[in-house]
Short mmCIF file of C-alpha atoms in Angstrom, two decimals:
data_model
loop_
_atom_site.label_atom_id
_atom_site.label_comp_id
_atom_site.label_asym_id
_atom_site.label_seq_id
_atom_site.Cartn_x
_atom_site.Cartn_y
_atom_site.Cartn_z
CA GLU A 1 0.00 0.00 0.00
CA ARG A 2 3.02 2.31 0.41
CA ASP A 3 3.78 1.79 -3.29
CA GLU A 4 7.05 0.03 -2.46
CA PRO A 5 8.22 -3.05 -4.43
CA LEU A 6 7.23 -6.27 -2.69
CA PRO A 7 9.49 -9.29 -3.31
CA GLU A 8 8.70 -12.97 -2.70
CA VAL A 9 5.03 -12.63 -3.61
CA GLU A 10 3.60 -15.82 -5.09
CA ILE A 11 1.58 -15.03 -8.23
CA ARG A 12 -0.89 -17.49 -9.70
CA LEU A 13 -2.83 -17.11 -12.95
CA ARG A 14 -5.99 -19.17 -13.38
CA PRO A 15 -7.60 -19.31 -16.86
CA LEU A 16 -11.10 -17.82 -17.11
CA SER A 17 -11.68 -17.88 -20.88
CA SER A 18 -13.34 -21.11 -22.01
CA HIS A 19 -10.80 -21.82 -24.77
CA LEU A 20 -7.82 -21.80 -22.39
CA THR A 21 -6.30 -24.94 -20.93
CA ALA A 22 -6.97 -25.60 -17.25
CA SER A 23 -3.32 -25.38 -16.18
CA THR A 24 -2.25 -22.70 -13.70
CA HIS A 25 0.68 -20.37 -14.43
CA GLY A 26 2.72 -18.33 -12.00
CA GLY A 27 5.88 -17.71 -10.07
CA THR A 28 7.43 -15.46 -7.43
CA THR A 29 8.26 -11.75 -7.68
CA ASN A 30 11.90 -10.69 -7.65
CA THR A 31 13.60 -8.10 -5.42
CA HIS A 32 11.97 -5.36 -7.50
CA GLY A 33 8.51 -6.83 -6.97
CA VAL A 34 8.31 -7.92 -10.60
CA LEU A 35 7.35 -11.24 -12.19
CA ARG A 36 7.39 -11.88 -15.93
CA ILE A 37 5.31 -14.80 -17.18
CA ARG A 38 5.98 -15.71 -20.79
CA HIS A 39 4.25 -17.78 -23.47
CA LEU A 40 0.69 -17.24 -22.25
CA GLU A 41 -2.23 -17.91 -24.52
CA SER A 42 -4.42 -14.90 -25.29
CA GLY A 43 -7.47 -14.69 -23.05
CA THR A 44 -8.59 -13.63 -19.60
CA TYR A 45 -7.02 -14.88 -16.38
CA ALA A 46 -7.81 -14.51 -12.68
CA VAL A 47 -4.73 -13.34 -10.78
CA GLU A 48 -3.98 -14.26 -7.17
CA ALA A 49 -1.14 -12.73 -5.16
CA VAL A 50 -0.04 -14.40 -1.91
CA ARG A 51 2.48 -13.35 0.71
CA GLU A 52 2.45 -13.90 4.44
CA GLY A 53 1.20 -10.85 6.32
CA PHE A 54 -0.86 -9.54 3.42
CA GLU A 55 -4.43 -9.92 2.26
CA ARG A 56 -5.02 -12.99 0.13
CA ARG A 57 -7.71 -12.47 -2.48
CA ALA A 58 -8.08 -13.51 -6.14
CA ARG A 59 -9.59 -10.17 -7.08
CA TRP A 60 -7.53 -9.14 -10.11
CA ARG A 61 -8.02 -9.99 -13.76
CA ALA A 62 -5.65 -9.77 -16.68
CA THR A 63 -6.60 -9.96 -20.33
CA ILE A 64 -3.71 -11.15 -22.50
CA GLN A 65 -3.54 -10.07 -26.14
CA GLU A 66 -1.60 -12.05 -28.73
CA ALA A 67 1.95 -10.74 -29.40
CA GLU A 68 1.57 -7.99 -26.78
CA THR A 69 3.00 -7.42 -23.30
CA THR A 70 0.34 -6.90 -20.66
CA LYS A 71 1.31 -5.04 -17.48
CA LEU A 72 -0.61 -5.43 -14.24
CA LYS A 73 0.07 -3.47 -11.04
CA ILE A 74 -1.06 -5.19 -7.86
CA VAL A 75 -1.39 -3.35 -4.57
CA LEU A 76 -1.46 -5.72 -1.60
CA PRO A 77 -3.14 -4.43 1.59
CA ALA A 78 -1.92 -5.67 4.95
CA GLU A 79 -3.92 -8.65 6.15
CA SER A 80 -6.83 -8.81 8.54
CA VAL A 81 -6.95 -11.74 10.99
CA LEU A 82 -10.01 -13.49 12.38
CA ALA A 83 -9.51 -15.30 15.69
CA VAL A 84 -12.44 -17.56 16.57
CA ARG A 85 -12.51 -19.14 20.02
CA ILE A 86 -14.57 -22.34 19.84
CA VAL A 87 -16.15 -23.38 23.14
CA ASP A 88 -18.79 -25.79 24.38
CA GLU A 89 -21.94 -24.82 26.30
CA SER A 90 -20.00 -24.48 29.54
CA GLY A 91 -17.39 -22.20 27.94
CA LYS A 92 -14.67 -24.85 27.78
CA PRO A 93 -12.39 -24.48 24.73
CA LEU A 94 -12.72 -27.24 22.11
CA GLN A 95 -9.27 -28.18 20.85
CA SER A 96 -10.82 -30.49 18.25
CA GLY A 97 -12.63 -27.58 16.61
CA SER A 98 -12.13 -25.93 13.23
CA THR A 99 -13.58 -23.04 11.26
CA THR A 100 -14.51 -22.41 7.66
CA VAL A 101 -14.48 -18.74 6.65
CA ILE A 102 -15.82 -17.25 3.42
CA ARG A 103 -16.35 -13.65 2.42
CA VAL A 104 -20.03 -12.99 1.71
CA ASP A 105 -19.86 -9.47 0.25
CA GLU A 106 -17.65 -10.47 -2.67
CA PRO A 107 -18.97 -13.00 -5.23
CA GLY A 108 -16.62 -15.84 -6.13
CA SER A 109 -14.74 -15.85 -2.84
CA ARG A 110 -13.25 -19.15 -1.71
CA SER A 111 -13.65 -20.64 1.73
CA VAL A 112 -10.66 -21.08 4.06
CA ARG A 113 -10.50 -23.85 6.66
CA GLN A 114 -8.49 -23.47 9.86
CA ASP A 115 -7.98 -25.89 12.77
CA ALA A 116 -8.14 -24.66 16.36
CA ASP A 117 -5.00 -24.56 18.46
CA GLY A 118 -4.43 -25.93 21.95
CA VAL A 119 -6.66 -23.30 23.54
CA GLY A 120 -9.51 -23.71 21.07
CA ILE A 121 -8.70 -20.70 18.86
CA ALA A 122 -8.86 -20.99 15.07
CA ARG A 123 -6.85 -18.09 13.64
CA THR A 124 -7.48 -17.35 9.94
CA ARG A 125 -4.94 -15.05 8.34
CA GLY A 126 -4.78 -13.28 5.00
CA LEU A 127 -8.34 -11.97 5.10
CA GLY A 128 -9.60 -8.64 3.87
CA ALA A 129 -11.88 -6.30 5.77
CA GLY A 130 -15.56 -6.97 5.26
CA LEU A 131 -18.40 -9.34 6.06
CA HIS A 132 -17.50 -13.03 6.42
CA LEU A 133 -19.57 -16.14 7.10
CA VAL A 134 -17.89 -18.24 9.79
CA THR A 135 -18.83 -21.86 10.48
CA ALA A 136 -17.38 -23.59 13.54
CA ARG A 137 -17.27 -27.37 13.91
CA ALA A 138 -15.86 -29.90 16.34
CA SER A 139 -16.44 -33.65 16.69
CA GLU A 140 -19.71 -35.32 15.66
CA ALA A 141 -20.89 -34.86 19.24
CA TYR A 142 -21.35 -31.14 18.57
CA PHE A 143 -23.74 -29.30 16.28
CA PRO A 144 -21.98 -26.85 13.89
CA THR A 145 -22.64 -23.15 14.37
CA SER A 146 -22.52 -20.38 11.74
CA THR A 147 -22.56 -16.63 12.09
CA GLN A 148 -21.62 -13.55 10.08
CA VAL A 149 -18.68 -11.50 11.33
CA SER A 150 -17.55 -8.05 10.20
CA VAL A 151 -13.77 -8.28 9.99
CA ALA A 152 -11.91 -5.05 10.82
CA PRO A 153 -9.33 -3.69 8.35
CA GLN A 154 -5.69 -4.61 9.00
CA ALA A 155 -6.37 -5.80 12.55
CA THR A 156 -7.33 -8.91 14.49
CA THR A 157 -11.05 -9.46 15.04
CA SER A 158 -11.84 -11.86 17.89
CA VAL A 159 -15.15 -13.69 18.42
CA ASP A 160 -16.40 -16.61 20.51
CA LEU A 161 -18.57 -19.32 18.95
CA ARG A 162 -20.39 -21.69 21.26
CA LEU A 163 -21.17 -25.20 20.03
CA HIS A 164 -24.13 -27.13 21.39
CA GLY A 165 -24.17 -30.87 21.94
CA ARG A 166 -26.71 -33.05 20.14
CA ALA A 167 -30.07 -34.46 21.14
CA THR A 168 -33.06 -36.33 19.69
CA LEU A 169 -36.42 -34.68 19.02
CA ARG A 170 -39.69 -36.63 18.74
CA VAL A 171 -42.71 -34.72 17.41
CA LYS A 172 -46.25 -36.04 17.31
CA VAL A 173 -49.00 -34.25 15.40
CA VAL A 174 -52.65 -34.79 16.32
CA ASP A 175 -56.04 -33.36 15.38
CA LYS A 176 -58.57 -31.76 17.75
CA ASN A 177 -59.71 -35.26 18.78
CA LEU A 178 -56.11 -36.20 19.63
CA MET A 179 -55.97 -38.59 16.67
CA PRO A 180 -52.57 -38.82 14.91
CA ILE A 181 -52.16 -37.02 11.59
CA ALA A 182 -49.97 -38.65 8.97
CA GLY A 183 -48.14 -36.59 6.35
CA ALA A 184 -48.05 -33.39 8.40
CA ARG A 185 -44.95 -31.29 7.72
CA ILE A 186 -43.00 -29.73 10.57
CA ASP A 187 -40.15 -27.26 10.75
CA GLY A 188 -38.28 -25.42 13.45
CA THR A 189 -35.48 -23.05 14.37
CA ALA A 190 -33.06 -22.44 17.22
CA LYS A 191 -32.64 -18.97 18.68
CA SER A 192 -28.86 -18.93 18.67
CA ILE A 193 -28.16 -21.02 15.53
CA GLU A 194 -28.63 -20.05 11.89
CA GLY A 195 -30.91 -22.17 9.71
CA SER A 196 -33.88 -24.44 10.32
CA LEU A 197 -34.74 -28.11 10.68
CA ALA A 198 -35.40 -28.27 6.93
CA GLY A 199 -32.02 -26.75 6.07
CA TRP A 200 -30.16 -28.87 8.61
CA LEU A 201 -31.76 -32.03 7.25
CA ALA A 202 -30.98 -31.07 3.64
CA GLY A 203 -27.38 -30.34 4.63
CA GLY A 204 -26.95 -33.67 6.41
CA LEU A 205 -26.54 -32.10 9.85
CA ILE A 206 -29.49 -34.02 11.32
CA ARG A 207 -31.23 -37.31 10.45
CA ALA A 208 -34.93 -38.16 10.16
CA ASN A 209 -36.53 -41.54 10.73
CA GLY A 210 -38.92 -41.16 7.81
CA ALA A 211 -39.60 -39.21 4.65
CA GLY A 212 -38.11 -35.79 5.26
CA LEU A 213 -39.93 -33.68 7.82
CA THR A 214 -43.37 -35.28 7.40
CA THR A 215 -45.02 -37.43 10.04
CA ASP A 216 -45.49 -41.18 9.60
CA ALA A 217 -48.70 -43.21 9.87
CA GLN A 218 -48.67 -42.74 13.65
CA GLY A 219 -48.34 -38.97 13.25
CA VAL A 220 -44.77 -39.09 14.49
CA ILE A 221 -41.40 -37.90 13.24
CA GLU A 222 -38.13 -38.42 15.09
CA LEU A 223 -35.02 -36.37 14.41
CA ASP A 224 -31.53 -37.35 15.57
CA GLY A 225 -28.63 -34.96 16.03
CA VAL A 226 -30.59 -31.74 16.63
CA PRO A 227 -28.79 -29.04 18.66
CA ALA A 228 -29.26 -29.39 22.40
CA THR A 229 -30.89 -26.03 23.01
CA GLU A 230 -34.33 -24.43 22.81
CA LEU A 231 -36.09 -25.14 19.52
CA ALA A 232 -39.20 -23.39 18.23
CA VAL A 233 -41.13 -26.11 16.38
CA SER A 234 -44.22 -25.60 14.20
CA VAL A 235 -46.48 -27.73 12.00
CA GLU A 236 -47.84 -26.72 8.60
CA GLY A 237 -46.72 -23.12 9.12
CA GLY A 238 -48.65 -22.73 12.36
CA PRO A 239 -47.48 -20.90 15.50
CA PRO A 240 -44.23 -22.24 16.99
CA THR A 241 -44.01 -24.16 20.26
CA THR A 242 -40.81 -24.08 22.28
CA VAL A 243 -39.17 -27.32 23.37
CA ARG A 244 -35.95 -27.70 25.34
CA CYS A 245 -33.55 -30.36 24.04
CA GLU A 246 -30.83 -31.70 26.34
CA VAL A 247 -27.56 -33.36 25.40
CA GLY A 248 -27.90 -37.09 24.78
CA LYS A 249 -31.61 -37.13 25.62
CA LYS A 250 -34.86 -37.37 23.69
CA ALA A 251 -37.22 -34.40 23.86
CA GLU A 252 -40.88 -35.05 23.03
CA ILE A 253 -43.55 -32.61 21.95
CA THR A 254 -47.13 -32.91 20.68
CA LEU A 255 -48.47 -30.37 18.21
CA GLY A 256 -52.09 -29.95 17.22
CA LEU A 257 -53.80 -29.25 13.91
CA PRO A 258 -57.48 -28.26 13.68
#
C-alpha cells in the first residue's frame, strides 16, 4: 500500500476464458517486486497474489492479447486476521474444533478452513476487511454453528462461537380429537443457531426416521442430532411451540392441527 516493491510474492494465474487450458501459471516476484510470465495464450485470467502478512484475495483480472505485453500493477493491503474461540456450552475451549471462513460481500470468494490450536482458537490469516460467514465445527458430538462476522481492516477481530451438543427430538402431530395425523410437515429453528430443521436435514446435519420432515402413519417424526438447546417447532406453518432439548436425551412434543 506504500507503493514500495514487494518481493517474494507468489503469483498465480488461473484461466477464465473457455478456450484456455486448465493449467495454472505463475511464479514469485523478484527483489523489485516484478514477475514476468511468458508464453501465455491470449485470453482472460484470474490473478492471485499471496504473501504472508498480506491480504489474500483472487480479485484481479488480466486480459492477455496475442503478441503484446500486458502489465498489471497489484497493490497488496496488509492482512486482517479473524480469531475464533470455539467453546462448548459451559465455555470450555474445544481443541478439536475448526472453522470455515468465506467472504459474503464479494462473489466468487473461496472458503478457508483453519484448525483450532491448543486453547480452542482458530486463527485465519490473510483476510480482507468486510463481512464473512464463519462456520465452527468440532467432533460429531457437537452441532456446527454459523454466524456472520464483520472483519476489521488490518487488525485482528476476535469472536467466541459456542457449540451445542446433540439431542433427539420426537414430534407427534394430532387433530382436535387427539388422533394422529400422517403426512403433516413440521419445521423449526433455534434462537442462537442459523438455519432451520429443513435446512439442517438437507445439509446432512441431522437425520430423520422417515420421509423428510413429514409425520409417519402414527403422526410421528423423530429427528436425531438436533442441537441441544431451545427449539421453536411448528407444524404446517402454524405458530411455533418451544421445546428444550438436552444433550444425549430425547425431547418429546405434541403439536395440534385443527
